[in-house]
Every structure is written in structure tokens, then in C-alpha cells.
mmCIF file of C-alpha atoms (C1' of nucleotides) in Angstrom:
data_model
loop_
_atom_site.group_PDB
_atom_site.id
_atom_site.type_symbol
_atom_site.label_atom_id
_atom_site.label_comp_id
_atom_site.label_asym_id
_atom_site.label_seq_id
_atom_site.Cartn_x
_atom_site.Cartn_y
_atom_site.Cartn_z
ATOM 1 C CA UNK A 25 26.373 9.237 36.657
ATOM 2 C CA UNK A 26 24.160 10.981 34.501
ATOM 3 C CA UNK A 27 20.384 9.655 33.799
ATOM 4 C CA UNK A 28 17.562 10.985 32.191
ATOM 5 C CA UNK A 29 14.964 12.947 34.098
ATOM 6 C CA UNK A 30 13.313 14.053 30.711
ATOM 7 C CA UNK A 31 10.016 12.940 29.219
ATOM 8 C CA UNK A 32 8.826 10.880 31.627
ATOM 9 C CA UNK A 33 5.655 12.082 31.084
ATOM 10 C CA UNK A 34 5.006 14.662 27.954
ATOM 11 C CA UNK A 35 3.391 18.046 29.780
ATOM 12 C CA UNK A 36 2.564 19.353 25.760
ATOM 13 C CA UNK A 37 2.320 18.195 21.792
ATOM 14 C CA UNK A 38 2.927 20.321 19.192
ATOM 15 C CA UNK A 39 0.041 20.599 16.400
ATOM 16 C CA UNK A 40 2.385 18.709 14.130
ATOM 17 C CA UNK A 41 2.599 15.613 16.317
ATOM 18 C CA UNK A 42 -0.660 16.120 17.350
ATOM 19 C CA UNK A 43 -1.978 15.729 13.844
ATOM 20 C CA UNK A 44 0.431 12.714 12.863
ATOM 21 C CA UNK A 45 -1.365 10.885 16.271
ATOM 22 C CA UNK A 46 -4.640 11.041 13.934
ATOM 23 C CA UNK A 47 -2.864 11.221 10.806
ATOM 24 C CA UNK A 48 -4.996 14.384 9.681
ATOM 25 C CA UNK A 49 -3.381 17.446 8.553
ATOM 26 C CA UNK A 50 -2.532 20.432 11.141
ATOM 27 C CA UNK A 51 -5.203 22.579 9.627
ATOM 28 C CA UNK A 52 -7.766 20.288 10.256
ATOM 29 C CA UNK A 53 -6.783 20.016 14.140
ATOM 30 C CA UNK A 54 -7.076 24.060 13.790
ATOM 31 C CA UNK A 55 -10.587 24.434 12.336
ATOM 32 C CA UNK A 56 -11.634 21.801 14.656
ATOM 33 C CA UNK A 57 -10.147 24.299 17.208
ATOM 34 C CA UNK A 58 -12.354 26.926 15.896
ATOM 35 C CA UNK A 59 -15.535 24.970 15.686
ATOM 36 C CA UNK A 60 -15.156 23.041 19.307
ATOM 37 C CA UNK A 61 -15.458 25.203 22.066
ATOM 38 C CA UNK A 62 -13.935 22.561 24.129
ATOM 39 C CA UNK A 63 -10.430 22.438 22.115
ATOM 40 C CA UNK A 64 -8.622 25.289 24.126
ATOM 41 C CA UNK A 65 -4.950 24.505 23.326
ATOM 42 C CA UNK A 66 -2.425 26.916 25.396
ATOM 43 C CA UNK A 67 -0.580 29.549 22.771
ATOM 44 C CA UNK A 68 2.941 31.491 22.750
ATOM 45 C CA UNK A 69 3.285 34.668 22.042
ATOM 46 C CA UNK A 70 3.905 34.018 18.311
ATOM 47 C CA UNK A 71 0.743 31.908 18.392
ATOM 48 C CA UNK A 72 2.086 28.257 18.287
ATOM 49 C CA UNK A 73 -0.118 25.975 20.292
ATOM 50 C CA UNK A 74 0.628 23.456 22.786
ATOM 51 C CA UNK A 75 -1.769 20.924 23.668
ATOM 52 C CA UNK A 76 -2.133 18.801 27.189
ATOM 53 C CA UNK A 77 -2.764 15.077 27.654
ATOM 54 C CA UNK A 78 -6.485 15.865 27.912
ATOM 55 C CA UNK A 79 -6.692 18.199 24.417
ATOM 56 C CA UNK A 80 -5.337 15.124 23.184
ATOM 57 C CA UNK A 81 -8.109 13.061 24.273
ATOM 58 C CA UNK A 82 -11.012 15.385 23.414
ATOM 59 C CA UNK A 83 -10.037 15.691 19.827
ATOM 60 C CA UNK A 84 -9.570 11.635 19.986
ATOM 61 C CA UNK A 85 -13.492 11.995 21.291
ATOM 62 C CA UNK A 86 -14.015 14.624 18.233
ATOM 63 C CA UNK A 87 -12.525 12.578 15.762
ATOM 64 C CA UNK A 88 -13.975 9.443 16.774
ATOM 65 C CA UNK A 89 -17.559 10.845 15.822
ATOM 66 C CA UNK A 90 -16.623 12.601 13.070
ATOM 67 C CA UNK A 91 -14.431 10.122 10.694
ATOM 68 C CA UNK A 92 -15.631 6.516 12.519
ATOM 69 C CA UNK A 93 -19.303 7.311 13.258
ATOM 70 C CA UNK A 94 -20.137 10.041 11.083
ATOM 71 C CA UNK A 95 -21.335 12.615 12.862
ATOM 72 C CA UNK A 96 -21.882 16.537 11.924
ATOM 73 C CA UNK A 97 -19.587 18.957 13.379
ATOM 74 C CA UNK A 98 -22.930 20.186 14.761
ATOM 75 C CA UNK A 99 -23.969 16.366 15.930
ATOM 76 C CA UNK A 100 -21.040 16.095 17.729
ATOM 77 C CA UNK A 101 -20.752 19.327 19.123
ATOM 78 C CA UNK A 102 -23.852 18.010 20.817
ATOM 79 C CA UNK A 103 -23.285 15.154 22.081
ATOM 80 C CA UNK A 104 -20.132 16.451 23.244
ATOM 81 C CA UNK A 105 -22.044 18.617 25.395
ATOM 82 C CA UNK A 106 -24.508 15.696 26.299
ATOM 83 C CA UNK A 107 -21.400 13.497 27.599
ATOM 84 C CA UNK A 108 -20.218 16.089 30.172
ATOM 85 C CA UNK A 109 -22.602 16.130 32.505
ATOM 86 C CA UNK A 110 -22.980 12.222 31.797
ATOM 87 C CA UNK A 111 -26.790 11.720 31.288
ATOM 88 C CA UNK A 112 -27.220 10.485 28.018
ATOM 89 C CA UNK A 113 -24.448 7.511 28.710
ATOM 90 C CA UNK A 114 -25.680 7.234 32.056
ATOM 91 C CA UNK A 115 -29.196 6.779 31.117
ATOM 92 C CA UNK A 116 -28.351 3.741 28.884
ATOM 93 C CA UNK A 117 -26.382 2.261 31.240
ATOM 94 C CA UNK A 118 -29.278 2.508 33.060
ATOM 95 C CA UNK A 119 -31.561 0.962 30.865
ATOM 96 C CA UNK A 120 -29.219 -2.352 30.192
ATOM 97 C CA UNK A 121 -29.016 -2.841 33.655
ATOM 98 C CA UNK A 122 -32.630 -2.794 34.526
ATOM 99 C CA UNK A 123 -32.919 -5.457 31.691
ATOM 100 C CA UNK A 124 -30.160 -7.556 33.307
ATOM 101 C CA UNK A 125 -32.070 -7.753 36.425
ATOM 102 C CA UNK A 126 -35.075 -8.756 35.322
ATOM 103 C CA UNK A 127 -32.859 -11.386 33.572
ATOM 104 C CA UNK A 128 -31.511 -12.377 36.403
ATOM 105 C CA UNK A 129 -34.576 -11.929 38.779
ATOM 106 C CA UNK A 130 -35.619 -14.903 36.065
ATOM 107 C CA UNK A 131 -32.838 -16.555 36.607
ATOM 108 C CA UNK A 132 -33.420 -17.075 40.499
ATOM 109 C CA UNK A 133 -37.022 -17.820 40.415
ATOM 110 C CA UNK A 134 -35.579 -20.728 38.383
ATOM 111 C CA UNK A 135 -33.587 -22.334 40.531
ATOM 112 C CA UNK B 29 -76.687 -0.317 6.649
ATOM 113 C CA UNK B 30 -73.595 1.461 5.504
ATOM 114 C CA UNK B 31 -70.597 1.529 7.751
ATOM 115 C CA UNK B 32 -67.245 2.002 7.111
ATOM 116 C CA UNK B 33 -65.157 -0.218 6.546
ATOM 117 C CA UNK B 34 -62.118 1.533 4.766
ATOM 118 C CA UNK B 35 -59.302 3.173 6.686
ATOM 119 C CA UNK B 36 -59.018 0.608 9.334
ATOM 120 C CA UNK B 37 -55.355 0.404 9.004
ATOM 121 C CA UNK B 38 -53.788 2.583 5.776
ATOM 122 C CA UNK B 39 -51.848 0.653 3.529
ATOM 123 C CA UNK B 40 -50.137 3.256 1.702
ATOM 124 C CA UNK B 41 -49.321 6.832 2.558
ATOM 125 C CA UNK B 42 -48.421 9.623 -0.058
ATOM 126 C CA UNK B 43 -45.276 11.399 -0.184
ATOM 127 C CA UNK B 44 -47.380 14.757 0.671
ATOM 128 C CA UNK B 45 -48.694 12.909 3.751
ATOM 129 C CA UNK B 46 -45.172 11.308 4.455
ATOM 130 C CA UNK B 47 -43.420 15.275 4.095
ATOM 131 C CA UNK B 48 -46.421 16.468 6.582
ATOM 132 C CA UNK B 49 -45.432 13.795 9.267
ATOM 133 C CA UNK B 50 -42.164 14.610 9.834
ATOM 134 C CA UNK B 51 -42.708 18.441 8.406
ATOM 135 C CA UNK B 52 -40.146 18.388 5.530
ATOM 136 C CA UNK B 53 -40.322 19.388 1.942
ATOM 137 C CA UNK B 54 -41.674 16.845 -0.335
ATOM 138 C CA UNK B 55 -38.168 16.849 -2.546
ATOM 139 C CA UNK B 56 -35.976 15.935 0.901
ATOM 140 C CA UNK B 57 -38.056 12.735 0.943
ATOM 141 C CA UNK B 58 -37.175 12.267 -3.099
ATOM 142 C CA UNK B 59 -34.094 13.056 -2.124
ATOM 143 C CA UNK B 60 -33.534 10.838 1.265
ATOM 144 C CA UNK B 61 -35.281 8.039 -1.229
ATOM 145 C CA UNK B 62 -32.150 8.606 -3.684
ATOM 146 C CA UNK B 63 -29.920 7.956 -0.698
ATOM 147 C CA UNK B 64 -30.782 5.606 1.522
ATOM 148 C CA UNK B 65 -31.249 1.794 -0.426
ATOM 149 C CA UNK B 66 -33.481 1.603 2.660
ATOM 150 C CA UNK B 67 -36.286 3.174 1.108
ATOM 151 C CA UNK B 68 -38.509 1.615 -1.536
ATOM 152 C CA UNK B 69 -41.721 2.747 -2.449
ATOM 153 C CA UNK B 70 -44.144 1.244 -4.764
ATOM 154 C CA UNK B 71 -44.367 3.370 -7.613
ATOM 155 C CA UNK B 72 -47.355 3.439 -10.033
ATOM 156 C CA UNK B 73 -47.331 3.920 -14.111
ATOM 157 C CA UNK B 74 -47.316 7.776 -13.352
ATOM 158 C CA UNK B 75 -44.650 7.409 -10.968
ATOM 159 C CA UNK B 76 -46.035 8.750 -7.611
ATOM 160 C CA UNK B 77 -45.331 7.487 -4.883
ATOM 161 C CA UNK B 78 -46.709 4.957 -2.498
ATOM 162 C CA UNK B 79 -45.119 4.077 1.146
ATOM 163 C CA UNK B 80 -45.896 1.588 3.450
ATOM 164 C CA UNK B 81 -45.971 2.040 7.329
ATOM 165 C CA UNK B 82 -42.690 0.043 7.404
ATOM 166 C CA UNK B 83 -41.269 3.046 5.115
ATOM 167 C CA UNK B 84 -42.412 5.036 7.331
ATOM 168 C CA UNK B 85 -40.914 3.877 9.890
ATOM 169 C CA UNK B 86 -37.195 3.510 8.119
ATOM 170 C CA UNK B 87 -38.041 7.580 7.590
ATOM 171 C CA UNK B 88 -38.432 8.044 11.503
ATOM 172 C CA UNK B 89 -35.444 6.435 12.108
ATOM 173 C CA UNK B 90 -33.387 8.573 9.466
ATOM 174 C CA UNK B 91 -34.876 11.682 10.541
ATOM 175 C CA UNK B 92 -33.734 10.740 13.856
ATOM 176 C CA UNK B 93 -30.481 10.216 12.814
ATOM 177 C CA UNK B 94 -30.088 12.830 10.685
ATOM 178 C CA UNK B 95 -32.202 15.923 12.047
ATOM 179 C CA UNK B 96 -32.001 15.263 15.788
ATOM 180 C CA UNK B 97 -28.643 13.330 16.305
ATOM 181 C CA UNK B 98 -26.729 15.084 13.368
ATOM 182 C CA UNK B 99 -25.120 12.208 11.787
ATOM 183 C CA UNK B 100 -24.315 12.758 8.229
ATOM 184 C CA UNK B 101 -26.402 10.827 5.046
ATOM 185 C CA UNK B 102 -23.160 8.411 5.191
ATOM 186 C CA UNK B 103 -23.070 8.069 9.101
ATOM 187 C CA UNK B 104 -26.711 7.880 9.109
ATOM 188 C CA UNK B 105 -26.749 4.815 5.829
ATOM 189 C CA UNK B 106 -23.715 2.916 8.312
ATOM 190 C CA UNK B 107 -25.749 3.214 11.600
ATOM 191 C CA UNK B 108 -28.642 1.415 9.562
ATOM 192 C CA UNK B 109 -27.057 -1.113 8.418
ATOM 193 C CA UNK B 110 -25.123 -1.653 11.816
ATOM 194 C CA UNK B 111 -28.820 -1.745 13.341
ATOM 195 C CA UNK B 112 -30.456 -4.453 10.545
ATOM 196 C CA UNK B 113 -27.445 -7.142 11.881
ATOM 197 C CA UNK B 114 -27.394 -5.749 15.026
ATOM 198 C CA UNK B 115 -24.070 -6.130 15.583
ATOM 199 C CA UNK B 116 -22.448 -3.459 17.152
ATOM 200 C CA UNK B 117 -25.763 -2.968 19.570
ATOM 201 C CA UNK B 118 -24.846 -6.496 20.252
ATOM 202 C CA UNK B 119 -21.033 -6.008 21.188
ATOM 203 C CA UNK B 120 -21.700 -3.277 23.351
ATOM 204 C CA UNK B 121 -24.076 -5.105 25.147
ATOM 205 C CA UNK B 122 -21.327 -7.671 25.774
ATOM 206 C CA UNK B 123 -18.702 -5.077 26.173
ATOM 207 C CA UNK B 124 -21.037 -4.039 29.190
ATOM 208 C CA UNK B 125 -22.025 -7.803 30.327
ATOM 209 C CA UNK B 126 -18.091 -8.306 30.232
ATOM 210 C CA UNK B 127 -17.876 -5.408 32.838
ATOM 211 C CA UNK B 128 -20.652 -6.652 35.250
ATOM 212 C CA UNK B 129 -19.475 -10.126 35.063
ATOM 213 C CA UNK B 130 -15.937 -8.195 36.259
ATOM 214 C CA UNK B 131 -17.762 -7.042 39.082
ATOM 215 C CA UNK B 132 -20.161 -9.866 40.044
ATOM 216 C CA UNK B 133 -16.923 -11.946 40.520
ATOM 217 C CA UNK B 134 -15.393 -9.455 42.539
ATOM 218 C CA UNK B 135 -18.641 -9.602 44.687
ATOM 219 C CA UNK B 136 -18.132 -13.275 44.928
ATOM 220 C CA UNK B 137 -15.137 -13.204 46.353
ATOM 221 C CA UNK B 138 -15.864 -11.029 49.020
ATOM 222 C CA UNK B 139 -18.655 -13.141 50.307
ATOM 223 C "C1'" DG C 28 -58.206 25.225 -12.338
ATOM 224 C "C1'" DC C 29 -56.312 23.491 -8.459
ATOM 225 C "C1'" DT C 30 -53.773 20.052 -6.330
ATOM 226 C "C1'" DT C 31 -50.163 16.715 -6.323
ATOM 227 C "C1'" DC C 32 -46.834 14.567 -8.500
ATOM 228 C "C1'" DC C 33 -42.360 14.202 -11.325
ATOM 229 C "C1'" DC C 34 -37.487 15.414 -12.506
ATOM 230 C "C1'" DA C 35 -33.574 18.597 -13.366
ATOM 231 C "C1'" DT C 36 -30.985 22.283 -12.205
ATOM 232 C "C1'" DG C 37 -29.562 25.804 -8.960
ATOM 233 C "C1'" DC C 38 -27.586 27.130 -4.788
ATOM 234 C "C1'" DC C 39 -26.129 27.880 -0.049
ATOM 235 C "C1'" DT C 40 -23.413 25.608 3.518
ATOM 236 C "C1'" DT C 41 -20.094 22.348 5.315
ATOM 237 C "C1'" DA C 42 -15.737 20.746 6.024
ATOM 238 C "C1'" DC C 43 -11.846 20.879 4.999
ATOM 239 C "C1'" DA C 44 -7.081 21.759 1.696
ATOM 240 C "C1'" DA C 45 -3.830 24.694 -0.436
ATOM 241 C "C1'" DG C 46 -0.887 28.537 -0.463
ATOM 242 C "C1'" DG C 47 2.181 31.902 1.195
ATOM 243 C "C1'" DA C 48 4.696 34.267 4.865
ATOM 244 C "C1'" DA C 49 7.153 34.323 9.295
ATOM 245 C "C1'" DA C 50 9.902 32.120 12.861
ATOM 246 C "C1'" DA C 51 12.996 28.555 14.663
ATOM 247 C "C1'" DG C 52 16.640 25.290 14.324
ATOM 248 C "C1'" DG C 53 20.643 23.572 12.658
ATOM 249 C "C1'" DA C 54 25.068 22.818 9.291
ATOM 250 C "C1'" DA C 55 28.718 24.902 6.719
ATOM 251 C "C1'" DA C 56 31.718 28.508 5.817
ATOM 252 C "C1'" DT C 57 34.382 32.544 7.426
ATOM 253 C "C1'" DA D 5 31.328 33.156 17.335
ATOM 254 C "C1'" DT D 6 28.790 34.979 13.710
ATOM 255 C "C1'" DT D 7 26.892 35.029 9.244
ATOM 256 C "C1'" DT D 8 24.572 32.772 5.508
ATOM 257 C "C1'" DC D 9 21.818 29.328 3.761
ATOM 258 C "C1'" DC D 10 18.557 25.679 3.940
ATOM 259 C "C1'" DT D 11 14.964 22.946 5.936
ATOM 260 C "C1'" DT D 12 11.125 22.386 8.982
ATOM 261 C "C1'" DT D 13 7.266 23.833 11.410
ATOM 262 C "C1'" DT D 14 4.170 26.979 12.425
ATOM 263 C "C1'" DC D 15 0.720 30.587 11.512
ATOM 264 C "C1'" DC D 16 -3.443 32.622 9.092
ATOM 265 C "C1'" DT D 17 -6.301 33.650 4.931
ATOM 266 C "C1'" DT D 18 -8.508 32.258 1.001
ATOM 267 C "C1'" DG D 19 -10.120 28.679 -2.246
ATOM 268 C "C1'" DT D 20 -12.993 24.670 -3.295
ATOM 269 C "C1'" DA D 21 -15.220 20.066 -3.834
ATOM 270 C "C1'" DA D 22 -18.795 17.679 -2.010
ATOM 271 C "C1'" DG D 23 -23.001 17.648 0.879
ATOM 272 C "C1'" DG D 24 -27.728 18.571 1.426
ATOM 273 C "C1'" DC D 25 -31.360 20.211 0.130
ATOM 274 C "C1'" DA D 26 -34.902 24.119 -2.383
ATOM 275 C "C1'" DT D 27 -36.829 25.980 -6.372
ATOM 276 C "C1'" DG D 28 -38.851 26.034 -10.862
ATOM 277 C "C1'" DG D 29 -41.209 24.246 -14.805
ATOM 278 C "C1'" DG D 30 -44.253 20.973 -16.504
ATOM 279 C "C1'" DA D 31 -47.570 16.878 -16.710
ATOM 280 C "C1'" DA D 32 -51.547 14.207 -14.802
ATOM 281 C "C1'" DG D 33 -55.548 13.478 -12.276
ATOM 282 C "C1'" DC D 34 -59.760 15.289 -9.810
#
DNA sequence: GCTTCCCATGCCTTACAAGGAAAAGGAAAT
DNA sequence: ATTTCCTTTTCCTTGTAAGGCATGGGAAGC
């Protein structure tokens, strides 16, 4: 009996359904391309790209702080750079926690 | 005996003296004004300018935005206003109390 | 007369969109 | 099966509206 091996999991997207995932056009997922160093989608010899699971989720990071917070291309290209090695996110992390134990240092001496 | 009793705490700053504090042009301050609702000088008859420290502040905090995080004017006017109601510092606070809670139960129930 | 202010216009850059050509994938006809 | 036609999707290059100030000319006060 014949079943379906196929598409369990997608190994590449095309720029077009790439772009409908954001709903942006294809040329914008290409000059983003050109300006993010981290966008390095795999090409054919005619030039069509094919983008992994993890493209995908970089440009979601790109457009997140582009079109929802507002970034620069620039501003994000930064902080893009600042999330790798995780400091920035890691430092506020830090910061609410050492709040929440002084809260709940408080909390004890209370009881 | 004269002593001095002016410049204790300055009331009002200049828009020359505002440009020098940050080192921008006196215009992107005219301009920045134009943008952000923000920002409201007193003006005199003449028109020049007069800011409080609580201007200056609401300057520092779009030249961070804008010169050393990159948003853009529009990112930068959103983030404010997220900031006065501080509701999105707020829900990721919670986001992250949500997360700790997560793990302080798990801790629980290993004891 | 030198500084400091105003406002209006000019202008470079940013961030895409539009346009046109080439390739790929059928459906219909031969 | 192969040719022709049509549609779709891709590519890359060039065009362009808005963004973000800088400059220039003039008035007012010291």
C-alpha cells in the first residue's frame, strides 16, 4: 500500500512562499538579503534561492524589528549582532532576576 | 556680602546649550521638536526657545533611541509612548515572572 | 557687529517597488 | 511524444517616495 513519505518536514522555501509567510513582496526578502549578512539563502545555478527552517526564522527576527518595533536596517543589523553572542538579553535577564530576589529575600524576612 | 545665589539649579536651558549636550545641530532639535508631541518648550514673544530639565531628559531618551539603538522617528515616538503606560515593560516582566514561577514549581516538586 | 534665534527650502540617503527578461511547468493540439 | 502557447515564478536593474536632517537668509538682542 502506498503512503506518503513526502514533506514531513520541508528541507527548503522558495522566495515566493517565503514572502507570502510575511506577506511582503519577494524583492523585499532580496534586499533584505543584501543588507543582512546573516540571510545566506542556498542558490541554483540559475540563481533561484532556497531557504532552510532557520533563514526562515532570522528574517522572522529581521522583520520583527523592522515593521513591529521600528528599527533601522542599521539598528537591527545591530542588535542582530548583539543577540548572537547573547549578552545584551542575557544581561537583562540578569537584572530582573536580581530584583526578584531581593523581592523575595523580602518576602522571607517576612514570614 | 554678595554671594551667589543664581544658578543653583537652571530652570531653563537654550536650544544652543540643549544641541551642545548631546552634540547635534541646533535645527535636528527644531526638527526632533516637530516630531515628537513629547517635546514642548516654552516659547517667548520672539519665539526662542526655552527647555526644562524634564525636556531634557525626553531628548536623552530619543537620542538614545534614535542615535544609539537605531530605531526610526516612528519606532522611536511608539517606544515612548509604550514607556509613559508602561505596558509592554510591564508584560515582559510578567512574561518572565510567568517563566520563573514555571520553574519554582518544578523546584517544589522535587523537594 | 557678533551671536543666537527663527523658518523655509534644499538635498542626500533609506528602504523599498516596479519593470522587464529568462526559465520552468503544464495543457492543448498535432 | 513533441511542439506551441500560456501562465507562473524567478532573477536583476533601475526608479522613486518618504525619511532625516543641513544649509541659507534674515531678524532680534547684547
Amino acid at each position: 500500500m502506498p503512503y506518503k513519505e513526502k514533506e514531513i518536514t520541508k528541507l527548503y522555501y522558495s522566495i515566493g512562499e517565503v514572502a507570502k509567510m510575511f506577506d511582503v513582496s519577494t524583492s523585499l526578502i532580496r534586499f533584505w538579503e543584501s543588507e543582512f549578512d546573516i540571510l545566506k539563502p542556498k542558490k541554483n545555478k540559475k540563481g533561484d534561492r532556497f531557504f532552510t527552517k532557520k533563514d526562515v526564522d532570522n528574517l522572522h527576527l529581521i522583520f520583527h524589528l523592522v515593521k513591529e518595533r521600528g528599527y533601522t536596517l542599521k539598528g537591527a543589523q545591530k542588535k542582530l549582532k548583539e543577540n548572537k553572542d547573547d549578552t545584551v538579553n542575557h544581561f537583562e535577564v540578569v537584572q530582573q532576576l536580581k530584583k526578584i530576589r531581593g523581592f523575595l529575600e523580602d518576602v522571607r524576612s517576612g514570614l
